[in-house]
Short mmCIF file of C-alpha atoms in Angstrom, two decimals:
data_model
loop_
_atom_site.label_atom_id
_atom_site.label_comp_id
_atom_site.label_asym_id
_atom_site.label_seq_id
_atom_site.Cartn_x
_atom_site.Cartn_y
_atom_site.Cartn_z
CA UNK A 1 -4.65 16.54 12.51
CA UNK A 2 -1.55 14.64 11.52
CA UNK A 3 -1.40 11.27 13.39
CA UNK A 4 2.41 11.46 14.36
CA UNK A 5 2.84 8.09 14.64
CA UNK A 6 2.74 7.50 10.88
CA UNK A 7 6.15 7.94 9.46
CA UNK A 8 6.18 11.12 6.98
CA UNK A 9 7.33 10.50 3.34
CA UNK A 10 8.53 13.21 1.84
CA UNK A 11 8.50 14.00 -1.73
CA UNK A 12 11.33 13.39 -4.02
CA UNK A 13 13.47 16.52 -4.02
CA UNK A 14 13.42 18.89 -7.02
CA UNK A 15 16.28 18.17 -9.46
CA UNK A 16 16.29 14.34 -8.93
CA UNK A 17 15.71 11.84 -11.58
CA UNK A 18 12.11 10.66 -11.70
CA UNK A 19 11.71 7.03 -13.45
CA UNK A 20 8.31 6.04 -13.69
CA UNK A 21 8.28 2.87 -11.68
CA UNK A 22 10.12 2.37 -8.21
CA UNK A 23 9.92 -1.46 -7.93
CA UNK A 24 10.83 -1.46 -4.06
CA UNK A 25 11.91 -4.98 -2.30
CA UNK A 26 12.09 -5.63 1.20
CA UNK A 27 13.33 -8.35 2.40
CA UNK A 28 14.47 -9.93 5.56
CA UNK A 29 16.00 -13.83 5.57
CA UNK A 30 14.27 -14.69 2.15
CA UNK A 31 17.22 -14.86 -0.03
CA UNK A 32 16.27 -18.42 -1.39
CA UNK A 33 13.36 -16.89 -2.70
CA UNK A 34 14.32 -13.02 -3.92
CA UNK A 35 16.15 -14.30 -6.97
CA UNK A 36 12.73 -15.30 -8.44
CA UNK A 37 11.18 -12.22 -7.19
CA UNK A 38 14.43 -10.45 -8.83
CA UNK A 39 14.13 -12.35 -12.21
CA UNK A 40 10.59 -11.60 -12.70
CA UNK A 41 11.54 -8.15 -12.63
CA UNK A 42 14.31 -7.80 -14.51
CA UNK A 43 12.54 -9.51 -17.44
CA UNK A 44 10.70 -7.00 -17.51
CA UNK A 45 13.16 -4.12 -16.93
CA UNK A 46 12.38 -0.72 -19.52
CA UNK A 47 15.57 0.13 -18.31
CA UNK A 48 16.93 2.61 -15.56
CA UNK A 49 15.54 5.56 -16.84
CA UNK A 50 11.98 4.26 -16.19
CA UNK A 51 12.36 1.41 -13.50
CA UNK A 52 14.33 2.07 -9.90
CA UNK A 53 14.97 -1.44 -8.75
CA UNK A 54 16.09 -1.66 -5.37
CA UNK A 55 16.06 -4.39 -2.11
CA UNK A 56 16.32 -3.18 1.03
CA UNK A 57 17.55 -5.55 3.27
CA UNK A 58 16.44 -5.61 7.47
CA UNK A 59 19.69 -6.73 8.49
CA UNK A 60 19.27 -10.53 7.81
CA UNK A 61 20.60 -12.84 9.77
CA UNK A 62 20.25 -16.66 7.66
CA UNK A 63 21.27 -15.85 4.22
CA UNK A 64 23.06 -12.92 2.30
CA UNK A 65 20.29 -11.18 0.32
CA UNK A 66 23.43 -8.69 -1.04
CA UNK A 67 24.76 -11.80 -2.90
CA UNK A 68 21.89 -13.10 -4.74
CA UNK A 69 21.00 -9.31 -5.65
CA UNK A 70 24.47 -8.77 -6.93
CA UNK A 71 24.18 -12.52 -9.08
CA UNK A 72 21.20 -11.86 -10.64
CA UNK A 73 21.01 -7.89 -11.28
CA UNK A 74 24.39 -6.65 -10.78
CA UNK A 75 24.76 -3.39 -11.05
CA UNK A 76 21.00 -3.14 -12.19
CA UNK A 77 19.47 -3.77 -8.90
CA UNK A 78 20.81 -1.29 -5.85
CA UNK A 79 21.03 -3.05 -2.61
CA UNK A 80 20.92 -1.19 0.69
CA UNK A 81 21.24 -3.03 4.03
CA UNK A 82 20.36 -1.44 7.35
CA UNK A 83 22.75 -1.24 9.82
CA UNK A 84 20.20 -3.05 12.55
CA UNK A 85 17.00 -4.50 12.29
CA UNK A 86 14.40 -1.99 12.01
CA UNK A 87 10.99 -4.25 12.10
CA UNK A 88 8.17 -5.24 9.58
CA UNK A 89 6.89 -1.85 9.00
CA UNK A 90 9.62 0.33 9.55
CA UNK A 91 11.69 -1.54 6.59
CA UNK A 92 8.31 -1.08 4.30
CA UNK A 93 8.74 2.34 5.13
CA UNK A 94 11.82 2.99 4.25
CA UNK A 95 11.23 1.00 0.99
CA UNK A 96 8.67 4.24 0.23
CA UNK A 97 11.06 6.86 1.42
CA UNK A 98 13.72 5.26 -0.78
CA UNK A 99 12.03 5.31 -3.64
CA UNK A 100 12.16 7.98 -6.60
CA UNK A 101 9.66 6.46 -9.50
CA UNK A 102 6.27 8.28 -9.78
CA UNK A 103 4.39 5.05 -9.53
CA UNK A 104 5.50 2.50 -6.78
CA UNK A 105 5.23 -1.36 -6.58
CA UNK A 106 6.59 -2.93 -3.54
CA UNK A 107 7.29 -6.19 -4.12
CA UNK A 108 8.10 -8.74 -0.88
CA UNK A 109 11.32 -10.39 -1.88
CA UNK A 110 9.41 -14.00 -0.93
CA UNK A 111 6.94 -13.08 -3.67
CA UNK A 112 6.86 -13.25 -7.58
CA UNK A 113 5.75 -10.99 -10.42
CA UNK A 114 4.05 -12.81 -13.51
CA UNK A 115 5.10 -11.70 -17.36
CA UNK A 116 3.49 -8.12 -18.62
CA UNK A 117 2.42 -6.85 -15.15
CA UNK A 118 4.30 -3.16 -15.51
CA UNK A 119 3.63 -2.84 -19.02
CA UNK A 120 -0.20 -3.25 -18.28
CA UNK A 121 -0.75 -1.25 -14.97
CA UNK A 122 1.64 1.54 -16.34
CA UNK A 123 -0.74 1.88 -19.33
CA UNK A 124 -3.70 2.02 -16.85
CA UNK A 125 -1.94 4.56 -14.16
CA UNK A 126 -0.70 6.87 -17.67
CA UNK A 127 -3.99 6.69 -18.59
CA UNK A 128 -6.52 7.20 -15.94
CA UNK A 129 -5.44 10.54 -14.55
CA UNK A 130 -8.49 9.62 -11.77
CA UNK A 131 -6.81 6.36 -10.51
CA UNK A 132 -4.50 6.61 -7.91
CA UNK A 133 -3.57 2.74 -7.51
CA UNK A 134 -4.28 -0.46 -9.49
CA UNK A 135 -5.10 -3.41 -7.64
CA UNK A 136 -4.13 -6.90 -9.86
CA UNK A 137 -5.35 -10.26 -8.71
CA UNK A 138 -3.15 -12.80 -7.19
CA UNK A 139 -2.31 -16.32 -6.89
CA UNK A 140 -1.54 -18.09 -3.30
CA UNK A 141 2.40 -20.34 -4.25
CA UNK A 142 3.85 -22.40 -2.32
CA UNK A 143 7.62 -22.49 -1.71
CA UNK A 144 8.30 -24.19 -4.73
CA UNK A 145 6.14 -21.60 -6.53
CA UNK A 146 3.42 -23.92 -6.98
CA UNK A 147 -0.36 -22.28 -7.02
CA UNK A 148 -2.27 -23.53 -4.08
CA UNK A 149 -4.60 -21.24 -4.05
CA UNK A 150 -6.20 -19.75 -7.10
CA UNK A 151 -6.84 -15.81 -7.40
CA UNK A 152 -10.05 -15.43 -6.21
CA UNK A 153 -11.36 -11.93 -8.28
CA UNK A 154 -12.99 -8.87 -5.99
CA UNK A 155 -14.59 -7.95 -8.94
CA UNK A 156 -16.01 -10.15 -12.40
CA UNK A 157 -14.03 -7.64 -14.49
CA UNK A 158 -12.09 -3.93 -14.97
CA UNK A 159 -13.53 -1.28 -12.51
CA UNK A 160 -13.00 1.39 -10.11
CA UNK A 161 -13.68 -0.23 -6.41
CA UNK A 162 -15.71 2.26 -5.29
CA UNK A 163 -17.65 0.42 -2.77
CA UNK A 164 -14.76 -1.22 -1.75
CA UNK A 165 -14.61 0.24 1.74
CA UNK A 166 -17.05 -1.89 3.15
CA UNK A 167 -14.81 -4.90 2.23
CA UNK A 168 -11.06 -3.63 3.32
CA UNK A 169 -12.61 -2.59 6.89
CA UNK A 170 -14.24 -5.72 7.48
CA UNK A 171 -11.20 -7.66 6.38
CA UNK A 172 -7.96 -7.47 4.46
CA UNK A 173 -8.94 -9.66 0.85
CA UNK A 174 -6.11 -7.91 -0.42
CA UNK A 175 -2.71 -9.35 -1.22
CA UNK A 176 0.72 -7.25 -0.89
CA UNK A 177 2.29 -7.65 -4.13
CA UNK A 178 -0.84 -6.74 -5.47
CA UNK A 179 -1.64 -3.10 -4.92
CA UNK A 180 0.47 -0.43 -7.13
CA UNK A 181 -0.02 2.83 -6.73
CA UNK A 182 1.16 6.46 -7.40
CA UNK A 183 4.22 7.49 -4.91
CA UNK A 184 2.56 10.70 -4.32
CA UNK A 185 -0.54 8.80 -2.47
CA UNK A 186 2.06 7.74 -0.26
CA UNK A 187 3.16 11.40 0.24
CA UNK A 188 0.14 12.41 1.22
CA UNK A 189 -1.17 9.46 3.83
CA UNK A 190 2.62 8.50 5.11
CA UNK A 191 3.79 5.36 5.50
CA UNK A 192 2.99 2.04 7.71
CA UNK A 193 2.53 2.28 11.57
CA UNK A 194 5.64 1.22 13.07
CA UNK A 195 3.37 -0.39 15.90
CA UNK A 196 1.70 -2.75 13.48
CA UNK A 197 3.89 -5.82 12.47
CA UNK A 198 1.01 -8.28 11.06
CA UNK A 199 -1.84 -5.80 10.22
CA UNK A 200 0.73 -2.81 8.58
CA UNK A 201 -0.31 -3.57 5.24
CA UNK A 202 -3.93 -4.09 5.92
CA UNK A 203 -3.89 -0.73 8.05
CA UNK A 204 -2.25 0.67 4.90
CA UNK A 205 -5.12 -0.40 2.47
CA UNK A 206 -7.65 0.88 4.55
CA UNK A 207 -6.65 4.85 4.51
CA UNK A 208 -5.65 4.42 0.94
CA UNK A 209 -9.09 3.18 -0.17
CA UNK A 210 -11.17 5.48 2.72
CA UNK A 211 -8.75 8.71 0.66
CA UNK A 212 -8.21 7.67 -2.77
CA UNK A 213 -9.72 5.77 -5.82
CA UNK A 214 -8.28 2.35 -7.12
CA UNK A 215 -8.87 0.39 -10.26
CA UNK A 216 -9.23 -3.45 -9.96
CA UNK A 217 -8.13 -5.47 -12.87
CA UNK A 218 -8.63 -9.30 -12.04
CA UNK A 219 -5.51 -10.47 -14.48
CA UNK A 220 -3.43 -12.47 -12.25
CA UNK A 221 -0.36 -10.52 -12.53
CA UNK A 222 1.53 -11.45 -9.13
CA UNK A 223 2.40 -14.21 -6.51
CA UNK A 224 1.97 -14.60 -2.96
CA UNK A 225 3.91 -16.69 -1.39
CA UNK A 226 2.72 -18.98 1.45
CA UNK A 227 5.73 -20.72 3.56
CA UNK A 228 6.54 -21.64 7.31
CA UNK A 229 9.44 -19.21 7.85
CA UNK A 230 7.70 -16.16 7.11
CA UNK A 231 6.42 -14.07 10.64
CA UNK A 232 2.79 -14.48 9.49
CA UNK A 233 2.89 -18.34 9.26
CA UNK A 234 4.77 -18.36 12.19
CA UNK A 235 2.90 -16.74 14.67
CA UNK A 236 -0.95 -17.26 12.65
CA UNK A 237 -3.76 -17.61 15.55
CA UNK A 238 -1.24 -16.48 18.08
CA UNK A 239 -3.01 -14.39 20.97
CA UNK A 240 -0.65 -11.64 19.35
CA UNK A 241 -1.49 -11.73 15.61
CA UNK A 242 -5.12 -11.49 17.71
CA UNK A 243 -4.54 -8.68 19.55
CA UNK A 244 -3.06 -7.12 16.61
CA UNK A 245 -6.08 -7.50 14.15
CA UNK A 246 -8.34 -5.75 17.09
CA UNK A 247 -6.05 -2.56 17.40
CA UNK A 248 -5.83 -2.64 13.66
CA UNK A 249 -10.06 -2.47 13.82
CA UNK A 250 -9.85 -0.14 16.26
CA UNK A 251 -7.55 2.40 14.63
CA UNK A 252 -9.37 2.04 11.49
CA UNK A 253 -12.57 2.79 13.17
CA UNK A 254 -10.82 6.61 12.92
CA UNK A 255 -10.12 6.58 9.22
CA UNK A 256 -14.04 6.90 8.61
CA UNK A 257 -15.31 9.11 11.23
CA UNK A 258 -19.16 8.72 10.72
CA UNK A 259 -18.94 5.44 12.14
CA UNK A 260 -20.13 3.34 9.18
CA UNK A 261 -17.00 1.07 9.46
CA UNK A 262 -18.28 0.07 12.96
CA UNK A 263 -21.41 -1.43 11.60
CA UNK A 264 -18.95 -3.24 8.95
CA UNK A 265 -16.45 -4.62 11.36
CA UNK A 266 -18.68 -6.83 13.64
CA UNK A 267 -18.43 -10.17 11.68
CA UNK A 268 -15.11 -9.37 12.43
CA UNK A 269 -15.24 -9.95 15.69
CA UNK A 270 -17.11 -12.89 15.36
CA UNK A 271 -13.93 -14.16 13.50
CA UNK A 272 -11.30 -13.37 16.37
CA UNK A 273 -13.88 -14.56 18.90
CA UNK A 274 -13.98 -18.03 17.26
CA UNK A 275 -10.46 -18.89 16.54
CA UNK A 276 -9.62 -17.80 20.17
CA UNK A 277 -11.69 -20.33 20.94
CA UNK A 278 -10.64 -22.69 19.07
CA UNK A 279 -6.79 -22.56 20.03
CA UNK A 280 -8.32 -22.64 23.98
CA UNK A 281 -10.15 -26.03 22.66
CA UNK A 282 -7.13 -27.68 20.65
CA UNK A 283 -4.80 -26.59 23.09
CA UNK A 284 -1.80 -25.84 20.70
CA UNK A 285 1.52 -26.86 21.63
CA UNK A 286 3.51 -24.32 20.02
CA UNK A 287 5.14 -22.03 22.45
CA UNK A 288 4.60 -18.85 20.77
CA UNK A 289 1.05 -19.46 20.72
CA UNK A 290 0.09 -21.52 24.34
CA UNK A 291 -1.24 -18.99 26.07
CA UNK A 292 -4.45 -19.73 27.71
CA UNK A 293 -5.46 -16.47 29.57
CA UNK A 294 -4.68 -14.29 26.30
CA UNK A 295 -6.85 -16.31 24.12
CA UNK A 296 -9.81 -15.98 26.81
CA UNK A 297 -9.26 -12.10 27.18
CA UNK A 298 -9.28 -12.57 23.41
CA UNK A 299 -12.78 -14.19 23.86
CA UNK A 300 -14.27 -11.57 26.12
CA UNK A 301 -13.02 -8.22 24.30
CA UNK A 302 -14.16 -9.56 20.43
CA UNK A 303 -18.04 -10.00 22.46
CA UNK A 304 -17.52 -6.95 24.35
CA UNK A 305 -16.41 -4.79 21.04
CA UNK A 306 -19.20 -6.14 19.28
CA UNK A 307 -21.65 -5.16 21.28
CA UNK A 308 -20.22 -2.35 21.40
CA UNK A 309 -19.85 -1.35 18.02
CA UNK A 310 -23.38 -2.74 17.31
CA UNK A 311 -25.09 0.35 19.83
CA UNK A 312 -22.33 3.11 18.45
CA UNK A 313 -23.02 2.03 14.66
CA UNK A 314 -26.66 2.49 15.51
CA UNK A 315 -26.19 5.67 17.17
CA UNK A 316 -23.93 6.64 14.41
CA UNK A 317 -26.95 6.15 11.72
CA UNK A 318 -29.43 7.86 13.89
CA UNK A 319 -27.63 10.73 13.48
CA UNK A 320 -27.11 10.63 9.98
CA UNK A 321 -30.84 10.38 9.28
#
């Protein structure tokens, strides 16, 4: 059954040109930052026959994301704004319908791609006709594009992840800018859930890997940037990031039906449970974030899930034997 609340994208209609990449940018009051997310593309440009470069803008607000795409790419880089914000997800969705290129990259226009990064997962996607998305590793930079955090690899060298499920349902080790993958595995799962603002991506990861197979290379190809003003840093511990992460667990729980990802997502659980109760101990000031009750109903549902999980993960594996 098709889940209806994942937005449908539809293949590219017969006639129109095909490049081979789609290098997709969302952005939303980064501007400051997409000209290096802009330049590190455009250095490595084949040209518009093989490379659709495009931002799509959510209607920002601080800066003028048209203006820096226009002084760096020109007529190069298409810019399209929409008319009123649209949210997290729905803009990364309409950075997939957008696109044309039979492999798609989409880049967050606070982000940065390092030197040779399309000419080496193109060769892997032309190649491996039985990989449907290359996963690169990734270095945590700070806003002056400083590495703070070191790529830390999923796997000691080249190979399919095919165990990886175990890891993406029990939390998201994966970074955005990162994952690159054929548009047609978009086509055929859809794009993000419009109701997920902090977990869209994660959610996005885990029906790609429970569907289709992806190559790891650990070259750091990509950065990740890590600054106040973006939503995740803004509201990080908040009772609604929280509550977010659960629903994401708990609509992933469908994605593998024969309940093995209940049996994986308990340490999760443990996770929410304890920085709930850590914001109810250090009593954070912020005011997105003070919010006593929501952290202890936070509390209570992570040990009630758990336990739950723990019985129906059992059950689960008595059936399978």
């Amino acid at each position: 059954m098709t889940d209806v609340s994942i937005p449908p994208v539809a293949p590219v209609a017969p006639g129109e040109g095909r490049p081979q990449w789609s290098v997709m940018i969302p952005t939303y009051n980064c501007a400051d930052f997409l000209r290096t997310a802009l330049e590190g593309v455009l250095a490595q440009d084949p040209g518009p026959d093989a490379m659709q470069i495009e931002v799509v803008d959510d209607c920002s607000t601080a800066d003028r994301p048209e203006a820096v795409a226009a002084a760096v790419g020109g007529d190069r880089v298409r810019f399209y704004r929409h008319p009123a914000n649209v949210g997290i997800a729905n803009n990364f969705t309409a950075c997939l319908q957008r696109s044309r290129g039979r492999w798609l990259h989409l880049l967050h226009g606070d982000d940065s791609v390092y030197p040779g990064l399309y000419r080496r997962v193109g060769s892997l996607l032309s190649s491996r006709a039985d990989i449907d998305a290359v996963v690169v590793g990734a270095d945590d930079i700070d806003e002056a594009g400083i590495v703070i955090r070191k790529n830390v690899p999923l796997r000691p060298r080249q190979q399919t992840l095919d165990d990886f499920e175990q890891g993406i349902f029990s939390w998201n080790p994966l970074r955005a800018p990162a994952v690159m993958a054929r548009r047609s595995v978009y086509e055929s799962m859809g794009g993000f859930r419009p109701e997920l603002r902090y977990c869209a991506d994660w959610d996005m990861w885990k029906r790609m890997t429970s569907r289709f197979r992806l190559l790891y290379d650990p070259e750091v190809l990509v950065g990740y940037r890590i600054h106040g003003r973006s939503d995740t840093a803004k509201m990080d511990h908040s009772v609604e990031q929280l509550r977010e992460m659960i629903d994401s667990v708990v609509i992933g729980h469908g994605y593998l039906p024969d309940g093995r990802s209940r049996a994986w997502t308990r340490e999760f659980y443990s996770t929410t449970r304890d920085w709930a109760l850590h914001m109810l101990r250090t009593g954070d000031q912020r005011p997105a974030i003070k919010d006593a009750s929501g952290y202890a109903t936070i509390v209570v549902e992570s040990v009630l899930r758990q336990q739950a999980d723990r019985i129906l993960a059992r059950t689960a594996q008595w059936h399978r034997t």
